[in-house]
XYZ file of C-alpha atoms in Angstrom:
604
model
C 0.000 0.000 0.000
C 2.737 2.250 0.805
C 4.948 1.375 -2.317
C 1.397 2.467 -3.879
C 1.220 5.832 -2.452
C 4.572 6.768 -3.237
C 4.192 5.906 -7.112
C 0.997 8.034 -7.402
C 2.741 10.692 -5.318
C 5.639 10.657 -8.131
C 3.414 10.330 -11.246
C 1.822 13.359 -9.856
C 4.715 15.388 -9.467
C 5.654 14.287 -12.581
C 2.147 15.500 -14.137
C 2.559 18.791 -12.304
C 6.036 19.250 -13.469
C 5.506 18.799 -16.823
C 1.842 20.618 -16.807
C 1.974 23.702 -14.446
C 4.404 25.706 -17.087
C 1.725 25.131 -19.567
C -1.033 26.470 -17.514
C 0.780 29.415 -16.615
C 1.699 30.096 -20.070
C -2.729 29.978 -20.749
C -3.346 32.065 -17.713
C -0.808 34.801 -18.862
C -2.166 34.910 -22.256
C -5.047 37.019 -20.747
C -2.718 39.460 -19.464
C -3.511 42.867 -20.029
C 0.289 43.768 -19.708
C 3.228 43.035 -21.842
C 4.810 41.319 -19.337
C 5.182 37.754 -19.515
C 5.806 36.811 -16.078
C 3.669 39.319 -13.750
C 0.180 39.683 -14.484
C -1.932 42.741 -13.960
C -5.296 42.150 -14.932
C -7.727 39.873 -17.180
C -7.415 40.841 -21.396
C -8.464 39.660 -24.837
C -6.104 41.640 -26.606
C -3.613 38.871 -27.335
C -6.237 37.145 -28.953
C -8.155 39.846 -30.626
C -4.308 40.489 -31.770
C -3.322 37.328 -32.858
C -6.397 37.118 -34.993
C -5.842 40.347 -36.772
C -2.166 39.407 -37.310
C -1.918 38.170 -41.515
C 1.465 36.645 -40.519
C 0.621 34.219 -37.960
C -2.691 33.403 -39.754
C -0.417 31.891 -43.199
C 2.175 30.869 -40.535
C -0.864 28.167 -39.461
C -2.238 27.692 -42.682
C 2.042 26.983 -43.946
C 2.131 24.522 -40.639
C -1.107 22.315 -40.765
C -0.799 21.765 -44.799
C 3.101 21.053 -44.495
C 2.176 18.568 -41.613
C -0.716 17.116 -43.362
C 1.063 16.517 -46.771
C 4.173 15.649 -45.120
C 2.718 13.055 -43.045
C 0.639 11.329 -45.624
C 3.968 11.043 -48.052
C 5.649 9.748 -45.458
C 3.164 7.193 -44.110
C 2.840 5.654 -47.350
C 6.959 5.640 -48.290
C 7.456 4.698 -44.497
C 4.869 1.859 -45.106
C 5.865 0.503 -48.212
C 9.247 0.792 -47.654
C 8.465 -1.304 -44.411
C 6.410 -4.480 -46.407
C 9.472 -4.474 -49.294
C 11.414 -4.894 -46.365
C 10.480 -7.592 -44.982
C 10.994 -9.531 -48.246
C 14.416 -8.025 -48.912
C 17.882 -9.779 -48.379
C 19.113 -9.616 -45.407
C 22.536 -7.775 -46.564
C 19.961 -4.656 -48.664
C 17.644 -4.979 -45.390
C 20.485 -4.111 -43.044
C 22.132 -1.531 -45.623
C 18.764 0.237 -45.158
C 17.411 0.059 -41.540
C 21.199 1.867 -41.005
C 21.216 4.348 -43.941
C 17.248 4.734 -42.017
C 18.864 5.195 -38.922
C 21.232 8.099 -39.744
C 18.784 10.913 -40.002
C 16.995 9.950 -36.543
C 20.022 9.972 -35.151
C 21.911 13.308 -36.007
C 21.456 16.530 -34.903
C 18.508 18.702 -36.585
C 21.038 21.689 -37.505
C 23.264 19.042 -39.029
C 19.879 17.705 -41.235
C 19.171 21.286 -41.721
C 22.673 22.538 -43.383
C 22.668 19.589 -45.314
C 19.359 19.579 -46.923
C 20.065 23.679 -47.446
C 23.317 23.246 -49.435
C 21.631 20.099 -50.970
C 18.885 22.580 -52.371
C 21.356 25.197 -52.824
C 23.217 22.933 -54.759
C 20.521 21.423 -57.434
C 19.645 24.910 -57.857
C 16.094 24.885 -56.205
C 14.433 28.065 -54.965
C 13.641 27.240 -51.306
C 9.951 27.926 -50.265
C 6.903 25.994 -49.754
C 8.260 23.023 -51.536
C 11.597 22.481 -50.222
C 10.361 22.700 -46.317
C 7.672 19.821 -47.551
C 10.266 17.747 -48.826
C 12.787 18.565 -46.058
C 9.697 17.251 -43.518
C 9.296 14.378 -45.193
C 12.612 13.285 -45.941
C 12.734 13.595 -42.231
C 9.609 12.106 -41.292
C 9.731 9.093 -43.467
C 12.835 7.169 -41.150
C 10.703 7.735 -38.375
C 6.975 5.817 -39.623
C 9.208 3.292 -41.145
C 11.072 2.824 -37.457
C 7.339 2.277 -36.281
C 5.489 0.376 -38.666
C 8.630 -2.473 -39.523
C 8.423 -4.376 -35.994
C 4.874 -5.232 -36.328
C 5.659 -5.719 -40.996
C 7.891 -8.094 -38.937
C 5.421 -10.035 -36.856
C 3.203 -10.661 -39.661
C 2.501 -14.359 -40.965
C 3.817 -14.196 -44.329
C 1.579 -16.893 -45.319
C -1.608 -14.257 -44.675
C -0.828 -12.469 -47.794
C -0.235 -15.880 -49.635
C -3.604 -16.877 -48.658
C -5.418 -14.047 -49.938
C -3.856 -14.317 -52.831
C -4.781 -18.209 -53.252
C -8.521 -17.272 -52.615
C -8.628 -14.951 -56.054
C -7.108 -11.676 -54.333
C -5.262 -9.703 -56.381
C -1.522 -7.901 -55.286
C -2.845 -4.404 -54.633
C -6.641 -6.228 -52.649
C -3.970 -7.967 -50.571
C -1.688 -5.196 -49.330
C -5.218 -2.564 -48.676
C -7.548 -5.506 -47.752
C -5.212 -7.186 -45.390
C -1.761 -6.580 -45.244
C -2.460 -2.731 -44.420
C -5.512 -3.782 -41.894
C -3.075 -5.773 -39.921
C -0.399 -3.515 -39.747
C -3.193 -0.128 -38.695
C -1.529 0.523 -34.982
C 1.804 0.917 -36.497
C 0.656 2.901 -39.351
C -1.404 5.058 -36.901
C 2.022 5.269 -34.308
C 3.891 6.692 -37.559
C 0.830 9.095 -38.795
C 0.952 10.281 -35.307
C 4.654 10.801 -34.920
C 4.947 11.876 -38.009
C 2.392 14.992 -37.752
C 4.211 15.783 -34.841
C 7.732 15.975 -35.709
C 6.514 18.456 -38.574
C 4.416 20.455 -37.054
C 6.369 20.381 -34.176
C 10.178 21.241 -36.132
C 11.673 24.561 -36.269
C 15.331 24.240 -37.136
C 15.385 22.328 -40.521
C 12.001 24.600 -41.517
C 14.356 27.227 -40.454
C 17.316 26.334 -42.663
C 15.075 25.178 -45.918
C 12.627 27.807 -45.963
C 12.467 30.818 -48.645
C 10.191 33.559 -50.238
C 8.522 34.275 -46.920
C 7.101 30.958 -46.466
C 7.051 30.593 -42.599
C 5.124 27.831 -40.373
C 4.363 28.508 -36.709
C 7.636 27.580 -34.843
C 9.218 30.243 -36.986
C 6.558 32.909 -35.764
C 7.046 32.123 -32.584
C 10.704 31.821 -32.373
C 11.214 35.243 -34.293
C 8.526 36.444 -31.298
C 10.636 35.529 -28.807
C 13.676 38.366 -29.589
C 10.953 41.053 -28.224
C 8.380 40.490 -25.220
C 5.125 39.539 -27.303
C 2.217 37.890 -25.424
C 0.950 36.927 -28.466
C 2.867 34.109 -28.349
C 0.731 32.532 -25.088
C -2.797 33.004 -27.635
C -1.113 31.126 -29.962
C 0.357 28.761 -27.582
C -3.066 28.091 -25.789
C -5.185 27.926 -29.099
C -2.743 25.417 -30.295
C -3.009 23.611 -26.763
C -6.496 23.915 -26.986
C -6.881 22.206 -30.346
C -5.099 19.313 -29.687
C -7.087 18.324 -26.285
C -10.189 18.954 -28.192
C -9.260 16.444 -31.189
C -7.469 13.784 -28.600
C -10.848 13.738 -26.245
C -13.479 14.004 -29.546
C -11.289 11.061 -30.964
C -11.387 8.814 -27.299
C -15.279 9.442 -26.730
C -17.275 9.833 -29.874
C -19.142 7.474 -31.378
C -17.834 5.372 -34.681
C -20.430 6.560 -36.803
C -19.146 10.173 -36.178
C -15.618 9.090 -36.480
C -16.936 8.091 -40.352
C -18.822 11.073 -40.605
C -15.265 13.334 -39.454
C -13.260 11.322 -42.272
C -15.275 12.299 -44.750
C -15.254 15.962 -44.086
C -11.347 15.508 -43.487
C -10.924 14.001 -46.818
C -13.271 17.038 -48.106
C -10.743 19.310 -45.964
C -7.553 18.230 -47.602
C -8.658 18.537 -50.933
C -9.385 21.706 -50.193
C -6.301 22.449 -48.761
C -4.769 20.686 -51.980
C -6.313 23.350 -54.476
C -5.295 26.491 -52.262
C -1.991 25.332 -52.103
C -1.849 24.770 -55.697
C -3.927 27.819 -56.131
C -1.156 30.268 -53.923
C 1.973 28.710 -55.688
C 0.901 30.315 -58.799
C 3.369 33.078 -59.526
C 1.833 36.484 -59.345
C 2.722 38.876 -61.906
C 3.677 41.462 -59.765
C 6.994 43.006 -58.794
C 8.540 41.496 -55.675
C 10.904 42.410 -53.510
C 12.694 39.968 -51.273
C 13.567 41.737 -47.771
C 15.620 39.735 -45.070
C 15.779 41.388 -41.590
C 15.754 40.509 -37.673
C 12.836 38.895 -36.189
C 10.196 41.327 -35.169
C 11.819 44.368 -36.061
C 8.950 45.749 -37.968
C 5.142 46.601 -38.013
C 3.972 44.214 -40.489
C 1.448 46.138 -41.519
C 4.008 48.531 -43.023
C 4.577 45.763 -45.567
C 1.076 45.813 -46.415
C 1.273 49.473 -47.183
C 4.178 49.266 -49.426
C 2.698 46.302 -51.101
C -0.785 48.168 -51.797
C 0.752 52.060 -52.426
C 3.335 50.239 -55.328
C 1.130 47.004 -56.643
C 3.986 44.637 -55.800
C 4.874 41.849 -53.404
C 6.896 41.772 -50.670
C 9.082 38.541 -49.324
C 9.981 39.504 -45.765
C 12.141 36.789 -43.987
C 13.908 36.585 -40.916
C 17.159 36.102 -38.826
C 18.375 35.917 -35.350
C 21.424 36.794 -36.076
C 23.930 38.637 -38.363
C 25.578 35.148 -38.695
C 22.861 33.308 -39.209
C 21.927 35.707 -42.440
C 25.431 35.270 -43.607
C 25.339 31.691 -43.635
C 22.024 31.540 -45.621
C 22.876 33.906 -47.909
C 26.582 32.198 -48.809
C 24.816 28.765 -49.025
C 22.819 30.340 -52.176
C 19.667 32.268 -51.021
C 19.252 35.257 -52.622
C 17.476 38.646 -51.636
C 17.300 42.136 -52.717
C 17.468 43.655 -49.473
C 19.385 42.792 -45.981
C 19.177 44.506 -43.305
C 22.220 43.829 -41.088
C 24.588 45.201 -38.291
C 27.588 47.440 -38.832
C 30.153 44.857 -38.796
C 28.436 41.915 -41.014
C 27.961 45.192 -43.732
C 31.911 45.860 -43.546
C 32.005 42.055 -44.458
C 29.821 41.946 -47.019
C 31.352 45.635 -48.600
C 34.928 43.642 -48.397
C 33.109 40.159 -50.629
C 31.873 42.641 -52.703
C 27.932 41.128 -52.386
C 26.573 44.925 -51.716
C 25.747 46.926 -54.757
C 25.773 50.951 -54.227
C 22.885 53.181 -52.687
C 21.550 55.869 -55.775
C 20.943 58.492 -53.245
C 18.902 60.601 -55.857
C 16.107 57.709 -55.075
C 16.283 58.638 -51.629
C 13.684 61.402 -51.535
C 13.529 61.116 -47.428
C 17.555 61.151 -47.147
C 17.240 64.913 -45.486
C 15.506 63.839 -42.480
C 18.426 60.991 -41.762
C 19.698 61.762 -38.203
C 23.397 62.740 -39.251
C 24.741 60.546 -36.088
C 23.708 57.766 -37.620
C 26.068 58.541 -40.712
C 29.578 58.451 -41.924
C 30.632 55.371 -39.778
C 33.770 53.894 -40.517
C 31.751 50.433 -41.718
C 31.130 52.682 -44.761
C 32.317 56.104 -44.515
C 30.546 57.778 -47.385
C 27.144 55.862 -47.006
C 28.135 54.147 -50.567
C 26.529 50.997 -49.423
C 23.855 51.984 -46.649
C 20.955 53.340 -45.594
C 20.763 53.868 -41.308
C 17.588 51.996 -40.349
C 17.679 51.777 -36.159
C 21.014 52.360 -34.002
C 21.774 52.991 -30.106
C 24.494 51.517 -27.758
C 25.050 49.427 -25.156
C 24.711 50.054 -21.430
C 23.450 49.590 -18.082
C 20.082 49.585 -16.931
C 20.131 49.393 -13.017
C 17.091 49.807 -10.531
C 17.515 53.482 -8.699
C 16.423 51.893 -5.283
C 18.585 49.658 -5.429
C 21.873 51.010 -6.816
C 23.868 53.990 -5.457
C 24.489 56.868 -7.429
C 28.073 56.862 -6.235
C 28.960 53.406 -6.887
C 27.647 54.315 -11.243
C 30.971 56.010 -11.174
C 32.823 52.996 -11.345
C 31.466 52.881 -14.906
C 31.509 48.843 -16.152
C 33.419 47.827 -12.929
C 29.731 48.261 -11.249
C 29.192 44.873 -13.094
C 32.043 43.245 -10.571
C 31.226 44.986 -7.524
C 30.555 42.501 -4.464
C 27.420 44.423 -3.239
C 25.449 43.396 -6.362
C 26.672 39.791 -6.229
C 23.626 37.523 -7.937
C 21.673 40.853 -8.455
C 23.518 40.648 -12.234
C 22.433 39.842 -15.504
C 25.128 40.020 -18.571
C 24.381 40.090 -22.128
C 24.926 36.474 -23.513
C 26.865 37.886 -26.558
C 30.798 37.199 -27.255
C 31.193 40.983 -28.477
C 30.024 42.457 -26.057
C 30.755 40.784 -23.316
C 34.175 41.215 -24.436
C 33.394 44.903 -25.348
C 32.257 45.485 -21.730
C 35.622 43.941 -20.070
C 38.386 45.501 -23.136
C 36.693 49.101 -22.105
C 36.500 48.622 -18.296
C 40.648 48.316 -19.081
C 40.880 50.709 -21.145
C 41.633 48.692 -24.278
C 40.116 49.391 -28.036
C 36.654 46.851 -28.497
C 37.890 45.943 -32.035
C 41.907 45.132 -30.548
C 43.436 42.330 -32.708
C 46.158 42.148 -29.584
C 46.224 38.677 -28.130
C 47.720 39.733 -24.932
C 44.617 42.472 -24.429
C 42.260 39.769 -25.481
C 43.495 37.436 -22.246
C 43.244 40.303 -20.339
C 39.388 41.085 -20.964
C 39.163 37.136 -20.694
C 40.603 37.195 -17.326
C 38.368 40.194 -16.378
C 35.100 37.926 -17.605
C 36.634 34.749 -15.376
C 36.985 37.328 -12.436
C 33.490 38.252 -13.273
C 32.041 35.017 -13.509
C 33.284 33.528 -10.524
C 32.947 36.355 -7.928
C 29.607 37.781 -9.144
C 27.366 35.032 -10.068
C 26.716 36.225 -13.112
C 23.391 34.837 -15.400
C 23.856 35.617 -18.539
C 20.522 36.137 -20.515
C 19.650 36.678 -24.454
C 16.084 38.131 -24.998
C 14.424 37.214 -22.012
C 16.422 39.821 -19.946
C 13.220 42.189 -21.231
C 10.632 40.331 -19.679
C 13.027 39.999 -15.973
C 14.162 43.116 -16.093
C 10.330 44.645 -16.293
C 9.573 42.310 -13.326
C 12.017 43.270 -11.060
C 13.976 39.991 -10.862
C 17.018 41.897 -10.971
C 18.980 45.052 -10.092
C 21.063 45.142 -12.576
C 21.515 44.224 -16.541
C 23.674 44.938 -19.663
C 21.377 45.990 -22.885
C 20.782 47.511 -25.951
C 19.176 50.722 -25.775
C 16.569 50.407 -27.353
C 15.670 47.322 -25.259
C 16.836 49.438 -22.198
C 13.811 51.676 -23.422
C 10.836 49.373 -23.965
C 11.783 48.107 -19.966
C 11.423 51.112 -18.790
C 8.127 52.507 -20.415
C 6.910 49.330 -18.678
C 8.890 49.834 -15.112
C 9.389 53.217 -13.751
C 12.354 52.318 -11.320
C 14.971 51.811 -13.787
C 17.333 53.974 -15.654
C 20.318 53.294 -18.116
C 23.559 54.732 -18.430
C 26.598 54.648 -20.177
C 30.263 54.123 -18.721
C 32.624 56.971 -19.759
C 35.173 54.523 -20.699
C 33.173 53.863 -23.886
C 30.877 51.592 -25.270
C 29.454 49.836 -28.990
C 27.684 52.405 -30.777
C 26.132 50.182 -33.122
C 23.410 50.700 -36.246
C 21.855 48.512 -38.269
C 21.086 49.581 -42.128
C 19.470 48.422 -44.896
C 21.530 46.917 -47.879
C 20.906 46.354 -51.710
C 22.578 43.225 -52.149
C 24.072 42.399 -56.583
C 21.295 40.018 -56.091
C 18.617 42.074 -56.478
C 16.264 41.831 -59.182
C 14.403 45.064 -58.860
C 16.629 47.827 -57.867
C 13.952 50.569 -58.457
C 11.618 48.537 -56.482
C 14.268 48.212 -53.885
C 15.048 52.039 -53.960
C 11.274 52.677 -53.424
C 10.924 50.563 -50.608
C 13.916 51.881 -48.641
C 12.443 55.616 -49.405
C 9.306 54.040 -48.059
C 10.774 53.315 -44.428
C 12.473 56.440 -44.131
C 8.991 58.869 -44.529
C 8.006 60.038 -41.235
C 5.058 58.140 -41.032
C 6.186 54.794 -41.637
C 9.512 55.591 -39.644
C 7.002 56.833 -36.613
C 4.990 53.395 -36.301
C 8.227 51.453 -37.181
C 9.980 53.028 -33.854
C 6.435 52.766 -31.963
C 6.381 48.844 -32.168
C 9.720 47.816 -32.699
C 10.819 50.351 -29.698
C 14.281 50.999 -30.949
C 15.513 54.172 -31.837
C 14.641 55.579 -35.804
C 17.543 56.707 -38.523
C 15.003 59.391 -38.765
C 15.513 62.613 -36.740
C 12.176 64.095 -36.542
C 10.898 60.812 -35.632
C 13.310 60.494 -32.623
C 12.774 64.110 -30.943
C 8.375 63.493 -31.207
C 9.091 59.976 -29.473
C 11.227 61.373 -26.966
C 8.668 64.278 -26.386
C 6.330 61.651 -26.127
C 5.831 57.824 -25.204
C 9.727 57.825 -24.582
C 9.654 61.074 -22.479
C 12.180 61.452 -19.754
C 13.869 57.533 -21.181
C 17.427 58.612 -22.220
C 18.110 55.168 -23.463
C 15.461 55.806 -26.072
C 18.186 58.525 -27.247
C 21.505 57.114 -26.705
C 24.613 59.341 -26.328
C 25.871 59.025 -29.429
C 30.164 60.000 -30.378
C 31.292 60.186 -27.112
C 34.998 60.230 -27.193
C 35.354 56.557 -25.980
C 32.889 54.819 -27.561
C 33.241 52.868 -30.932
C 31.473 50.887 -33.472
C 32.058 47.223 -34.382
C 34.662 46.897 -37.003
C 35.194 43.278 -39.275
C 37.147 40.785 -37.376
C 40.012 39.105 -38.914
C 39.161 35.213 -38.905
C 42.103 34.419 -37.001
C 41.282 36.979 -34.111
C 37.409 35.944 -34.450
C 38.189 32.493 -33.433
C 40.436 33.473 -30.746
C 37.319 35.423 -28.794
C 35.256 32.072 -30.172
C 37.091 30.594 -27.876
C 38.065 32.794 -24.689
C 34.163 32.986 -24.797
C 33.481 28.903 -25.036
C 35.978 28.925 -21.590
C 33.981 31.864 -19.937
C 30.665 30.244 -20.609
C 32.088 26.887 -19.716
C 31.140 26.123 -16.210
């Protein structure tokens, strides 16, 4: 009895540990603040949100028809593959359960640069069709892994038997080889829906001309705090319990009744998708930018004011982008950091900026031109820029001790009360300027000193280091202190009043992102018009609005500041202070060396 009591005590736990997150997530998605962690009062406006958001509805449609079309290739490769099996040679029938083994085995991002370069390769524009294929390519290994142990336990002289009583081949394998085999066709249908619907990396890798499923959307959510990502969450939660329950409880006769209309539903979904991959005659632009670092409905703007399309994809990183767009993808515009455009000026990819286009180039903020990335603005157009700093809590932190400039970020009193900026650059930007060193030094012997700093660091101040989610702990309170962007620094505090930011008069990044014509580009008037199009006042007002960083566009900047961003000097950074610098290209040698003073600082 006792031994009894303890095992439903643990399966409990176990329920509740896996569970409660979940419910929180639900509960939260009826917030009526941004925050994702403290909640202030019962809302719809996620959902009334998500609804009205044209992105995440094609990110479901692109998710449930890639999962439903990847799942019923699969099953019936996975299937057949499984029967021809079982009447192969046992040499070809080992060759293949290994060779079926290999992809269930290795990592996804491994799978994922392989099937890129592999579509790179044969010269395939990635899109719909190339994430279908990648998800059933990857699929397929794991319905045959299901349905070959019970191909395995069948009698082989069934099929013989059938055939002996005036069966043909094909009545055999539907009529009762297939009947016989239904709970390990139904464990791969089931796995198989899952792992697609379910993948993000390999959608990630394979995807192209803004085709994006729902792990995508949410993942490029996740860079800035959106509660629209617990709607989604719970609708999708919501869903599933509904069809698991309806498919336990109702009767057979409805079960019939439910095929039907799902047979009804996928052709359907058959002649949209067919219908959508038609080409549209219009001009298109392909744009390729940061996860939510634009109001989407700017796009639809631009798209009805010019009668064109517009391809807007994705990164979450500068890396990332590079790596897609050197494996073959191809875009018209990028819009990258200061340091990945010095790259990509050197590898001659950027084609020049005809400023005559520009008709909005006067109301540029000159600070955000004339870097040394591109000194004449030859290659770029200033889209958002600010610096780094600290935001600290003013109850919390003395006034006095902010003179210590970065070395507040190792002093003993705020031990555990620290978050750092999970980023090599500039966590070794914070350490080379707290000793005085350049942030781009290519001196090995400076470089072990800023490593040493970061060990000091690490060990004395028990240091967290947080990407994105710093927003959403920082608005809560969790911590006193934390190293951000700017404009991140000024989204937390419109949403909590007891921070501030400064910047250490040793220096700090100054850093701006711009927006790039790549030789790629198919439409350079198009492109011209659509850069023109971000910097009007209008456009460049709602972009700053949601995005919360701080606009290439001056008049823009001084209304916010007057404004929403009153009183929030991170909202308008300190820009050429006599320290401060901006990222400069790394030479590959000296980029692996931080690679891996960073690997050792993280590694512990």
């Amino acid at each position: 009895m006792k031994k009894k009591v303890i095992s439903i005590v643990y399966i409990t736990l176990c329920f509740i540990f896996f569970y409660f997150p979940i419910v929180v997530m639900m509960i939260y998605s009826f917030n009526s603040s941004k925050s994702l962690t403290n909640f202030t009062g019962f809302s719809l406006q996620w959902y009334q949100k998500l609804i009205t958001d044209s992105s995440i509805i094609k990110a479901v449609y692109v998710s449930v028809s890639i999962a439903l079309f990847a799942t019923i290739i699969s099953t019936v490769m996975g299937t057949l593959t499984a029967i021809g099996l079982s009447k192969s040679k046992k040499v070809l029938k080992s060759v293949i359960k290994n060779f079926n083994d290999i992809p269930i085995m290795l990592p996804d991002i491994v799978t994922a640069i392989g099937l890129m370069i592999f579509f790179s390769s044969i010269m395939v524009e990635k899109g719909y069709l190339t994430m279908l294929l990648a998800h059933v390519a990857f699929c397929t290994p794991f319905v045959l892994t299901s349905v070959y142990p019970k191909v395995r336990n069948l009698d082989p002289a069934v099929a013989d038997a059938a055939l002996d009583l005036g069966a043909t081949p094909f009545e055999a394998l539907t009529k009762v080889i297939i009947p016989m085999l239904k709970d390990g066709i139904y464990a791969g249908i089931l796995l198989a829906f899952t792992m697609s619907f379910d993948d993000f990396v390999i959608s990630y890798f394979v995807t192209g001309r803004g085709v994006q499923n729902i792990s995508i959307i949410v993942y490029n959510m996740t860079k800035r705090t959106n509660p629209t990502i617990n709607a989604l969450s719970t609708i999708v939660i919501l869903v599933i319990a509904l069809a698991l329950i309806v498919s336990k409880f109702i009767p057979d006769m409805v079960k019939n009744t439910m095929k039907k209309l799902m047979a009804v539903f996928m052709a359907v979904l058959i002649g949209v998708t067919i219908f959508t991959g038609v080409k549209s005659s219009k001009r298109t632009i392909r744009v390729f930018s940061a996860g939510e670092y634009i109001d989407m409905s700017v796009l639809d703007d631009f798209e009805e004011k010019y009668n064109c399309n517009v391809i807007y994809e994705t990164f979450d990183s500068n890396e990332t982008m590079y790596t897609k767009i050197m494996s073959g993808a191809e875009y018209d515009i990028l819009v990258p950091s200061d340091y990945m455009i010095e790259r990509l000026i050197r590898e001659d990819y950027l084609q020049e900026i005809d400023w005559s286009k520009i008709s909005n180039k006067d109301g540029i903020n000159p600070e955000c031109m004339g870097f040394q990335y591109d000194p004449e603005n030859k290659y770029s157009v200033p889209y958002f820029y600010g610096t780094v700093g600290i935001l600290y809590n003013r109850d919390v932190v003395d006034e006095e001790d902010l003179e210590d400039g970065w070395e507040l970020l190792r002093n003993p009193k705020y031990k555990g009360d620290l978050y750092m900026y999970d980023s090599e650059r500039d966590s070794f930007m914070i350490a080379l300027k707290a000793l005085g060193y350049s942030m781009n030094t290519e001196n090995f012997d400076e470089i072990d000193e800023a490593y040493n700093w970061l060990i000091d660091q690490r060990d004395t101040m028990d240091v967290v280091y947080a990407g994105d989610d710093v927003i959403d702990n920082m608005i809560s309170g969790n911590k006193s202190i934390a190293v951000v962007y700017s404009g991140d620094g000024a989204l937390i505090m419109s949403e909590n009043e007891d921070l501030d930011y400064f910047e250490p008069d040793e220096g700090t990044n100054e850093w701006c992102d711009a927006m790039v014509i790549t030789n790629d580009c198919t439409d350079t008037e198009l492109a011209h018009e659509y850069i023109d199009f971000i910097l009007s006042y209008d456009i460049a007002y709602r972009n700053t609005e949601y995005v919360g960083y701080t606009s290439s566009v001056k008049q823009v900047v001084d209304d916010m500041a007057e404004g929403d961003y009153e009183g929030i000097n991170a909202f308008t950074p300190e820009f050429g202070k006599k320290n401060n610098e901006v990222f400069r290209y790394q030479d590959l040698k000296v980029k692996q060396y931080f690679a891996d003073m960073w690997t050792k600082v993280k590694a512990y």
